[in-house]
Amino acid sequence: MKKFIIGTTLSLMVAASAFIGVKAQAEDVYRLYNSNTGEHFYTKNTYERSSLIQNGWNSEGIGWYGASSGKPVYRVYNPNSRGGDHYYTMSHYEAQSLVNKGWRWDNNGAPAFYSAGNTKLYVSYNPNAQSGSHNYTTSSYEQNSLLQNGWKYGSVSFYVSKAGPAPTTEMRPMSGNYWQLSSELGSYPVLSKYNNLSIEVSISQNRTYLKSNNSVIYTFYSSAGVSNTTPEGKYATQVETASHFYNAGEGMGANYAVSWLQHGIYLFHSVPVDYNGNYIASEANKLGKSPSSHGCIRLSVADSYWLYSQAVTGALPVGTPVSVHQ
């Protein structure tokens, strides 16, 4: 099935160039994220949006403003992929071909969106994903970041009225000494303003998410363990913390550690340091790009120090839920 989708991306690229420049009323298109499957979902239906949030999806606000008329965009659903998967295309023939192969029409085959306007909506494809294999965004920064991290076939999917509201923060480009700095360009959240805190680690996406009431309030670049050495499951932060440690057996240590399993064995901590306390740049440059630890969760120097400080002061309570998944 994946091979078919990859092949049809070329037809999507051709079709995207033939958008209709229709003046139409702008409509909110909401973007949601399923942390269990890695899929982003897009809808202009407020009831559908609310239902998904109640079922554990994370709201990511307005993805873009769509048009109420123009060239039809169809949405189909694959019930056979892990957690399900959705795909969007202007080609009715492509959508019908997928339905013939076991996909299902969404919206009873009626258009989910319309292509109209002058704002490009980019699409990229993750060949390694079982769900959420296509990402749609008006942000060229997000698009380029995905392509730099192994996503494929970046192109314009269709056109929309205008981009959604600019995010209050933006991820720092992974270049230079990025691993010494905060992952987001904006300020860290003031945790006293939030309740029901939790932490989610995505091993495959090399990201760790700090959440309040299941909504992301900060995103960390992270790297988990190589060869499945980071245990998946539901855990919690523990009382053990350390400003520095060194493991002679591994030949490296780290700073600013917070335990989340086996009381000091599995930690959030900085990128690694050598015996003399110097950061190991060859390891640090893997942060946010690939699993590289012995099982712990590596964070940038600034991020690990901030998380450690929150734990030491109690702003991040002991027992904060931690979920780890692929």
GROMACS .gro file of C-alpha atoms in nm:
model
  326
    1MET     CA    1   0.000   0.000   0.000
    2LYS     CA    2   0.283   0.242   0.080
    3LYS     CA    3   0.433   0.194  -0.263
    4PHE     CA    4   0.105   0.293  -0.423
    5ILE     CA    5   0.088   0.613  -0.219
    6ILE     CA    6   0.444   0.706  -0.306
    7GLY     CA    7   0.375   0.658  -0.672
    8THR     CA    8   0.065   0.870  -0.665
    9THR     CA    9   0.251   1.160  -0.507
   10LEU     CA   10   0.365   1.258  -0.856
   11SER     CA   11   0.006   1.296  -0.971
   12LEU     CA   12  -0.059   1.507  -0.662
   13MET     CA   13   0.229   1.736  -0.755
   14VAL     CA   14   0.092   1.783  -1.106
   15ALA     CA   15  -0.260   1.843  -0.984
   16ALA     CA   16  -0.145   2.100  -0.728
   17SER     CA   17  -0.016   2.327  -1.002
   18ALA     CA   18  -0.364   2.353  -1.146
   19PHE     CA   19  -0.531   2.515  -0.846
   20ILE     CA   20  -0.826   2.744  -0.896
   21GLY     CA   21  -0.775   3.101  -0.780
   22VAL     CA   22  -1.130   3.137  -0.653
   23LYS     CA   23  -1.220   3.408  -0.405
   24ALA     CA   24  -1.407   3.225  -0.133
   25GLN     CA   25  -1.488   3.266   0.232
   26ALA     CA   26  -1.204   3.158   0.460
   27GLU     CA   27  -1.283   2.869   0.694
   28ASP     CA   28  -1.092   2.753   1.000
   29VAL     CA   29  -0.914   2.420   0.947
   30TYR     CA   30  -0.808   2.267   1.277
   31ARG     CA   31  -0.495   2.058   1.322
   32LEU     CA   32  -0.481   1.780   1.580
   33TYR     CA   33  -0.214   1.529   1.679
   34ASN     CA   34  -0.242   1.169   1.801
   35SER     CA   35   0.062   1.097   2.019
   36ASN     CA   36  -0.009   0.722   2.011
   37THR     CA   37   0.010   0.690   1.633
   38GLY     CA   38   0.205   0.998   1.526
   39GLU     CA   39  -0.072   1.115   1.293
   40HIS     CA   40  -0.174   1.474   1.235
   41PHE     CA   41  -0.539   1.520   1.141
   42TYR     CA   42  -0.708   1.816   0.978
   43THR     CA   43  -1.075   1.910   0.993
   44LYS     CA   44  -1.302   2.214   0.967
   45ASN     CA   45  -1.576   2.035   1.160
   46THR     CA   46  -1.585   2.170   1.517
   47TYR     CA   47  -1.782   1.869   1.644
   48GLU     CA   48  -1.526   1.631   1.497
   49ARG     CA   49  -1.247   1.837   1.652
   50SER     CA   50  -1.409   1.831   1.997
   51SER     CA   51  -1.474   1.458   1.978
   52LEU     CA   52  -1.113   1.383   1.893
   53ILE     CA   53  -0.984   1.601   2.178
   54GLN     CA   54  -1.214   1.417   2.419
   55ASN     CA   55  -1.062   1.093   2.292
   56GLY     CA   56  -0.705   1.198   2.369
   57TRP     CA   57  -0.594   1.387   2.056
   58ASN     CA   58  -0.390   1.703   2.114
   59SER     CA   59  -0.522   2.027   1.973
   60GLU     CA   60  -0.260   2.219   1.773
   61GLY     CA   61  -0.487   2.512   1.695
   62ILE     CA   62  -0.572   2.633   1.345
   63GLY     CA   63  -0.352   2.475   1.081
   64TRP     CA   64  -0.470   2.701   0.803
   65TYR     CA   65  -0.770   2.892   0.673
   66GLY     CA   66  -0.940   2.703   0.393
   67ALA     CA   67  -1.174   2.808   0.116
   68SER     CA   68  -1.546   2.737   0.096
   69SER     CA   69  -1.527   2.669  -0.279
   70GLY     CA   70  -1.268   2.587  -0.543
   71LYS     CA   71  -1.111   2.265  -0.666
   72PRO     CA   72  -1.227   1.968  -0.451
   73VAL     CA   73  -0.988   1.797  -0.210
   74TYR     CA   74  -1.087   1.446  -0.098
   75ARG     CA   75  -1.003   1.265   0.224
   76VAL     CA   76  -0.973   0.887   0.251
   77TYR     CA   77  -0.902   0.664   0.549
   78ASN     CA   78  -0.692   0.349   0.581
   79PRO     CA   79  -0.840   0.126   0.855
   80ASN     CA   80  -0.566  -0.135   0.814
   81SER     CA   81  -0.269   0.077   0.928
   82ARG     CA   82  -0.174   0.095   1.295
   83GLY     CA   83  -0.418   0.338   1.453
   84GLY     CA   84  -0.564   0.428   1.113
   85ASP     CA   85  -0.433   0.680   0.863
   86HIS     CA   86  -0.577   0.960   0.649
   87TYR     CA   87  -0.473   1.088   0.310
   88TYR     CA   88  -0.579   1.402   0.119
   89THR     CA   89  -0.578   1.445  -0.257
   90MET     CA   90  -0.732   1.659  -0.531
   91SER     CA   91  -0.743   1.355  -0.760
   92HIS     CA   92  -1.077   1.176  -0.742
   93TYR     CA   93  -0.922   0.895  -0.945
   94GLU     CA   94  -0.640   0.853  -0.690
   95ALA     CA   95  -0.885   0.855  -0.400
   96GLN     CA   96  -1.109   0.599  -0.572
   97SER     CA   97  -0.806   0.380  -0.646
   98LEU     CA   98  -0.717   0.376  -0.278
   99VAL     CA   99  -1.077   0.292  -0.187
  100ASN     CA  100  -1.061   0.002  -0.432
  101LYS     CA  101  -0.754  -0.122  -0.241
  102GLY     CA  102  -0.931  -0.120   0.097
  103TRP     CA  103  -0.930   0.243   0.203
  104ARG     CA  104  -1.258   0.413   0.291
  105TRP     CA  105  -1.413   0.739   0.180
  106ASP     CA  106  -1.438   1.006   0.446
  107ASN     CA  107  -1.727   1.251   0.430
  108ASN     CA  108  -1.918   1.004   0.209
  109GLY     CA  109  -1.692   1.090  -0.082
  110ALA     CA  110  -1.777   1.461  -0.074
  111PRO     CA  111  -1.488   1.709  -0.072
  112ALA     CA  112  -1.328   1.758   0.268
  113PHE     CA  113  -1.161   2.085   0.159
  114TYR     CA  114  -1.121   2.303  -0.148
  115SER     CA  115  -0.805   2.424  -0.317
  116ALA     CA  116  -0.825   2.800  -0.366
  117GLY     CA  117  -0.613   3.099  -0.278
  118ASN     CA  118  -0.244   3.185  -0.301
  119THR     CA  119  -0.098   3.021   0.011
  120LYS     CA  120   0.090   2.696  -0.050
  121LEU     CA  121   0.002   2.392   0.161
  122TYR     CA  122   0.304   2.163   0.159
  123VAL     CA  123   0.296   1.784   0.188
  124SER     CA  124   0.577   1.546   0.279
  125TYR     CA  125   0.589   1.168   0.321
  126ASN     CA  126   0.748   0.956   0.595
  127PRO     CA  127   0.840   0.617   0.444
  128ASN     CA  128   0.897   0.469   0.791
  129ALA     CA  129   0.561   0.558   0.945
  130GLN     CA  130   0.271   0.315   0.976
  131SER     CA  131   0.033   0.600   1.052
  132GLY     CA  132   0.059   0.971   0.991
  133SER     CA  133   0.276   0.904   0.690
  134HIS     CA  134   0.183   1.237   0.529
  135ASN     CA  135   0.219   1.579   0.692
  136TYR     CA  136   0.048   1.895   0.564
  137THR     CA  137   0.164   2.243   0.661
  138THR     CA  138   0.175   2.602   0.538
  139SER     CA  139   0.509   2.648   0.719
  140SER     CA  140   0.810   2.619   0.489
  141TYR     CA  141   1.023   2.593   0.804
  142GLU     CA  142   0.832   2.286   0.925
  143GLN     CA  143   0.841   2.135   0.575
  144ASN     CA  144   1.216   2.181   0.539
  145SER     CA  145   1.279   2.046   0.890
  146LEU     CA  146   1.092   1.725   0.804
  147LEU     CA  147   1.278   1.684   0.476
  148GLN     CA  148   1.610   1.731   0.657
  149ASN     CA  149   1.508   1.453   0.896
  150GLY     CA  150   1.432   1.188   0.637
  151TRP     CA  151   1.084   1.272   0.510
  152LYS     CA  152   1.042   1.246   0.132
  153TYR     CA  153   0.860   1.387  -0.171
  154GLY     CA  154   0.812   1.740  -0.048
  155SER     CA  155   0.576   1.930  -0.274
  156VAL     CA  156   0.274   2.160  -0.278
  157SER     CA  157  -0.038   1.955  -0.204
  158PHE     CA  158  -0.294   2.226  -0.273
  159TYR     CA  159  -0.361   2.594  -0.203
  160VAL     CA  160  -0.543   2.759   0.085
  161SER     CA  161  -0.672   3.107   0.171
  162LYS     CA  162  -0.400   3.185   0.425
  163ALA     CA  163  -0.177   3.028   0.688
  164GLY     CA  164  -0.296   2.975   1.044
  165PRO     CA  165  -0.185   3.199   1.331
  166ALA     CA  166   0.190   3.204   1.383
  167PRO     CA  167   0.292   2.985   1.678
  168THR     CA  168   0.406   3.164   1.992
  169THR     CA  169   0.729   2.965   1.975
  170GLU     CA  170   0.930   2.806   1.700
  171MET     CA  171   1.178   2.520   1.710
  172ARG     CA  172   1.543   2.618   1.693
  173PRO     CA  173   1.720   2.507   1.372
  174MET     CA  174   1.935   2.200   1.437
  175SER     CA  175   2.264   2.354   1.332
  176GLY     CA  176   2.577   2.483   1.502
  177ASN     CA  177   2.570   2.448   1.880
  178TYR     CA  178   2.191   2.402   1.892
  179TRP     CA  179   2.238   2.119   2.147
  180GLN     CA  180   2.364   2.370   2.404
  181LEU     CA  181   2.054   2.588   2.374
  182SER     CA  182   1.679   2.568   2.428
  183SER     CA  183   1.491   2.362   2.170
  184GLU     CA  184   1.227   2.630   2.126
  185LEU     CA  185   1.316   2.987   2.039
  186GLY     CA  186   1.060   3.122   2.282
  187SER     CA  187   1.060   3.127   2.662
  188TYR     CA  188   1.015   2.823   2.884
  189PRO     CA  189   0.666   2.787   3.031
  190VAL     CA  190   0.604   2.904   3.388
  191LEU     CA  191   0.484   2.576   3.536
  192SER     CA  192   0.296   2.740   3.823
  193LYS     CA  193   0.043   2.855   3.563
  194TYR     CA  194  -0.032   2.498   3.454
  195ASN     CA  195  -0.186   2.190   3.611
  196ASN     CA  196  -0.206   1.819   3.529
  197LEU     CA  197   0.150   1.814   3.397
  198SER     CA  198   0.282   1.512   3.208
  199ILE     CA  199   0.576   1.420   2.986
  200GLU     CA  200   0.557   1.222   2.662
  201VAL     CA  201   0.865   1.075   2.494
  202SER     CA  202   0.845   0.981   2.125
  203ILE     CA  203   1.144   0.760   2.048
  204SER     CA  204   1.092   0.753   1.671
  205GLN     CA  205   1.033   1.128   1.639
  206ASN     CA  206   1.326   1.217   1.869
  207ARG     CA  207   1.103   1.455   2.060
  208THR     CA  208   0.988   1.489   2.420
  209TYR     CA  209   0.672   1.683   2.495
  210LEU     CA  210   0.586   1.858   2.821
  211LYS     CA  211   0.208   1.876   2.852
  212SER     CA  212  -0.062   2.034   3.062
  213ASN     CA  213  -0.407   1.875   3.046
  214ASN     CA  214  -0.278   1.673   2.750
  215SER     CA  215  -0.187   1.984   2.548
  216VAL     CA  216   0.176   2.042   2.457
  217ILE     CA  217   0.329   2.345   2.632
  218TYR     CA  218   0.692   2.279   2.537
  219THR     CA  219   0.874   2.056   2.289
  220PHE     CA  220   1.226   1.928   2.353
  221TYR     CA  221   1.466   1.786   2.100
  222SER     CA  222   1.561   1.450   2.249
  223SER     CA  223   1.736   1.123   2.176
  224ALA     CA  224   1.643   0.792   2.337
  225GLY     CA  225   1.835   0.465   2.347
  226VAL     CA  226   1.977   0.280   2.049
  227SER     CA  227   1.859  -0.075   1.973
  228ASN     CA  228   1.541  -0.049   2.183
  229THR     CA  229   1.731   0.013   2.508
  230THR     CA  230   1.475   0.268   2.625
  231PRO     CA  231   1.180   0.084   2.784
  232GLU     CA  232   0.835   0.178   2.653
  233GLY     CA  233   0.545   0.221   2.889
  234LYS     CA  234   0.394   0.447   3.153
  235TYR     CA  235   0.620   0.573   3.431
  236ALA     CA  236   0.664   0.884   3.647
  237THR     CA  237   0.935   1.125   3.758
  238GLN     CA  238   1.113   1.015   4.075
  239VAL     CA  239   1.283   1.191   4.363
  240GLU     CA  240   1.637   1.120   4.242
  241THR     CA  241   1.816   1.410   4.070
  242ALA     CA  242   2.182   1.488   4.004
  243SER     CA  243   2.367   1.793   3.883
  244HIS     CA  244   2.638   1.566   3.734
  245PHE     CA  245   2.729   1.198   3.705
  246TYR     CA  246   2.987   0.986   3.526
  247ASN     CA  247   2.959   0.618   3.424
  248ALA     CA  248   3.305   0.465   3.387
  249GLY     CA  249   3.162   0.157   3.218
  250GLU     CA  250   3.009   0.365   2.940
  251GLY     CA  251   3.299   0.607   2.927
  252MET     CA  252   3.073   0.909   2.953
  253GLY     CA  253   2.843   1.094   3.187
  254ALA     CA  254   2.602   1.385   3.177
  255ASN     CA  255   2.466   1.682   3.367
  256TYR     CA  256   2.126   1.781   3.510
  257ALA     CA  257   1.962   1.441   3.558
  258VAL     CA  258   1.603   1.365   3.661
  259SER     CA  259   1.505   1.002   3.722
  260TRP     CA  260   1.191   0.851   3.570
  261LEU     CA  261   1.249   0.475   3.618
  262GLN     CA  262   1.441   0.248   3.857
  263HIS     CA  263   1.552   0.534   4.080
  264GLY     CA  264   1.851   0.672   3.897
  265ILE     CA  265   1.892   0.412   3.623
  266TYR     CA  266   1.675   0.575   3.355
  267LEU     CA  267   1.705   0.952   3.345
  268PHE     CA  268   1.636   1.269   3.157
  269HIS     CA  269   1.976   1.436   3.129
  270SER     CA  270   2.197   1.653   2.911
  271VAL     CA  271   2.389   1.541   2.607
  272PRO     CA  272   2.691   1.340   2.729
  273VAL     CA  273   3.017   1.463   2.876
  274ASP     CA  274   3.358   1.296   2.891
  275TYR     CA  275   3.566   1.220   3.200
  276ASN     CA  276   3.680   1.582   3.222
  277GLY     CA  277   3.325   1.715   3.202
  278ASN     CA  278   3.351   1.837   2.843
  279TYR     CA  279   3.048   1.786   2.622
  280ILE     CA  280   3.109   1.526   2.351
  281ALA     CA  281   3.016   1.714   2.033
  282SER     CA  282   3.003   1.404   1.812
  283GLU     CA  283   2.731   1.262   2.039
  284ALA     CA  284   2.559   1.593   2.105
  285ASN     CA  285   2.509   1.655   1.732
  286LYS     CA  286   2.281   1.349   1.718
  287LEU     CA  287   2.030   1.517   1.948
  288GLY     CA  288   1.682   1.534   1.797
  289LYS     CA  289   1.799   1.340   1.492
  290SER     CA  290   1.840   0.978   1.600
  291PRO     CA  291   1.837   0.751   1.907
  292SER     CA  292   2.189   0.756   2.051
  293SER     CA  293   2.186   0.694   2.427
  294HIS     CA  294   2.227   0.378   2.636
  295GLY     CA  295   1.861   0.398   2.740
  296CYS     CA  296   1.819   0.738   2.903
  297ILE     CA  297   1.657   1.040   2.736
  298ARG     CA  298   1.910   1.298   2.625
  299LEU     CA  299   1.811   1.665   2.612
  300SER     CA  300   1.999   1.982   2.520
  301VAL     CA  301   2.216   2.143   2.787
  302ALA     CA  302   1.972   2.430   2.840
  303ASP     CA  303   1.663   2.209   2.834
  304SER     CA  304   1.808   1.954   3.078
  305TYR     CA  305   1.915   2.231   3.316
  306TRP     CA  306   1.567   2.386   3.305
  307LEU     CA  307   1.391   2.050   3.361
  308TYR     CA  308   1.633   1.964   3.643
  309SER     CA  309   1.569   2.305   3.804
  310GLN     CA  310   1.193   2.254   3.785
  311ALA     CA  311   1.227   1.913   3.951
  312VAL     CA  312   1.461   2.037   4.226
  313THR     CA  313   1.236   2.330   4.316
  314GLY     CA  314   0.919   2.120   4.300
  315ALA     CA  315   0.768   2.311   4.009
  316LEU     CA  316   0.773   1.976   3.830
  317PRO     CA  317   0.632   1.750   4.102
  318VAL     CA  318   0.772   1.409   4.184
  319GLY     CA  319   0.530   1.160   4.030
  320THR     CA  320   0.466   1.359   3.712
  321PRO     CA  321   0.347   1.097   3.460
  322VAL     CA  322   0.596   0.997   3.190
  323SER     CA  323   0.487   0.797   2.884
  324VAL     CA  324   0.741   0.649   2.644
  325HIS     CA  325   0.651   0.508   2.304
  326GLN     CA  326   0.785   0.463   1.957
   0.00000   0.00000   0.00000
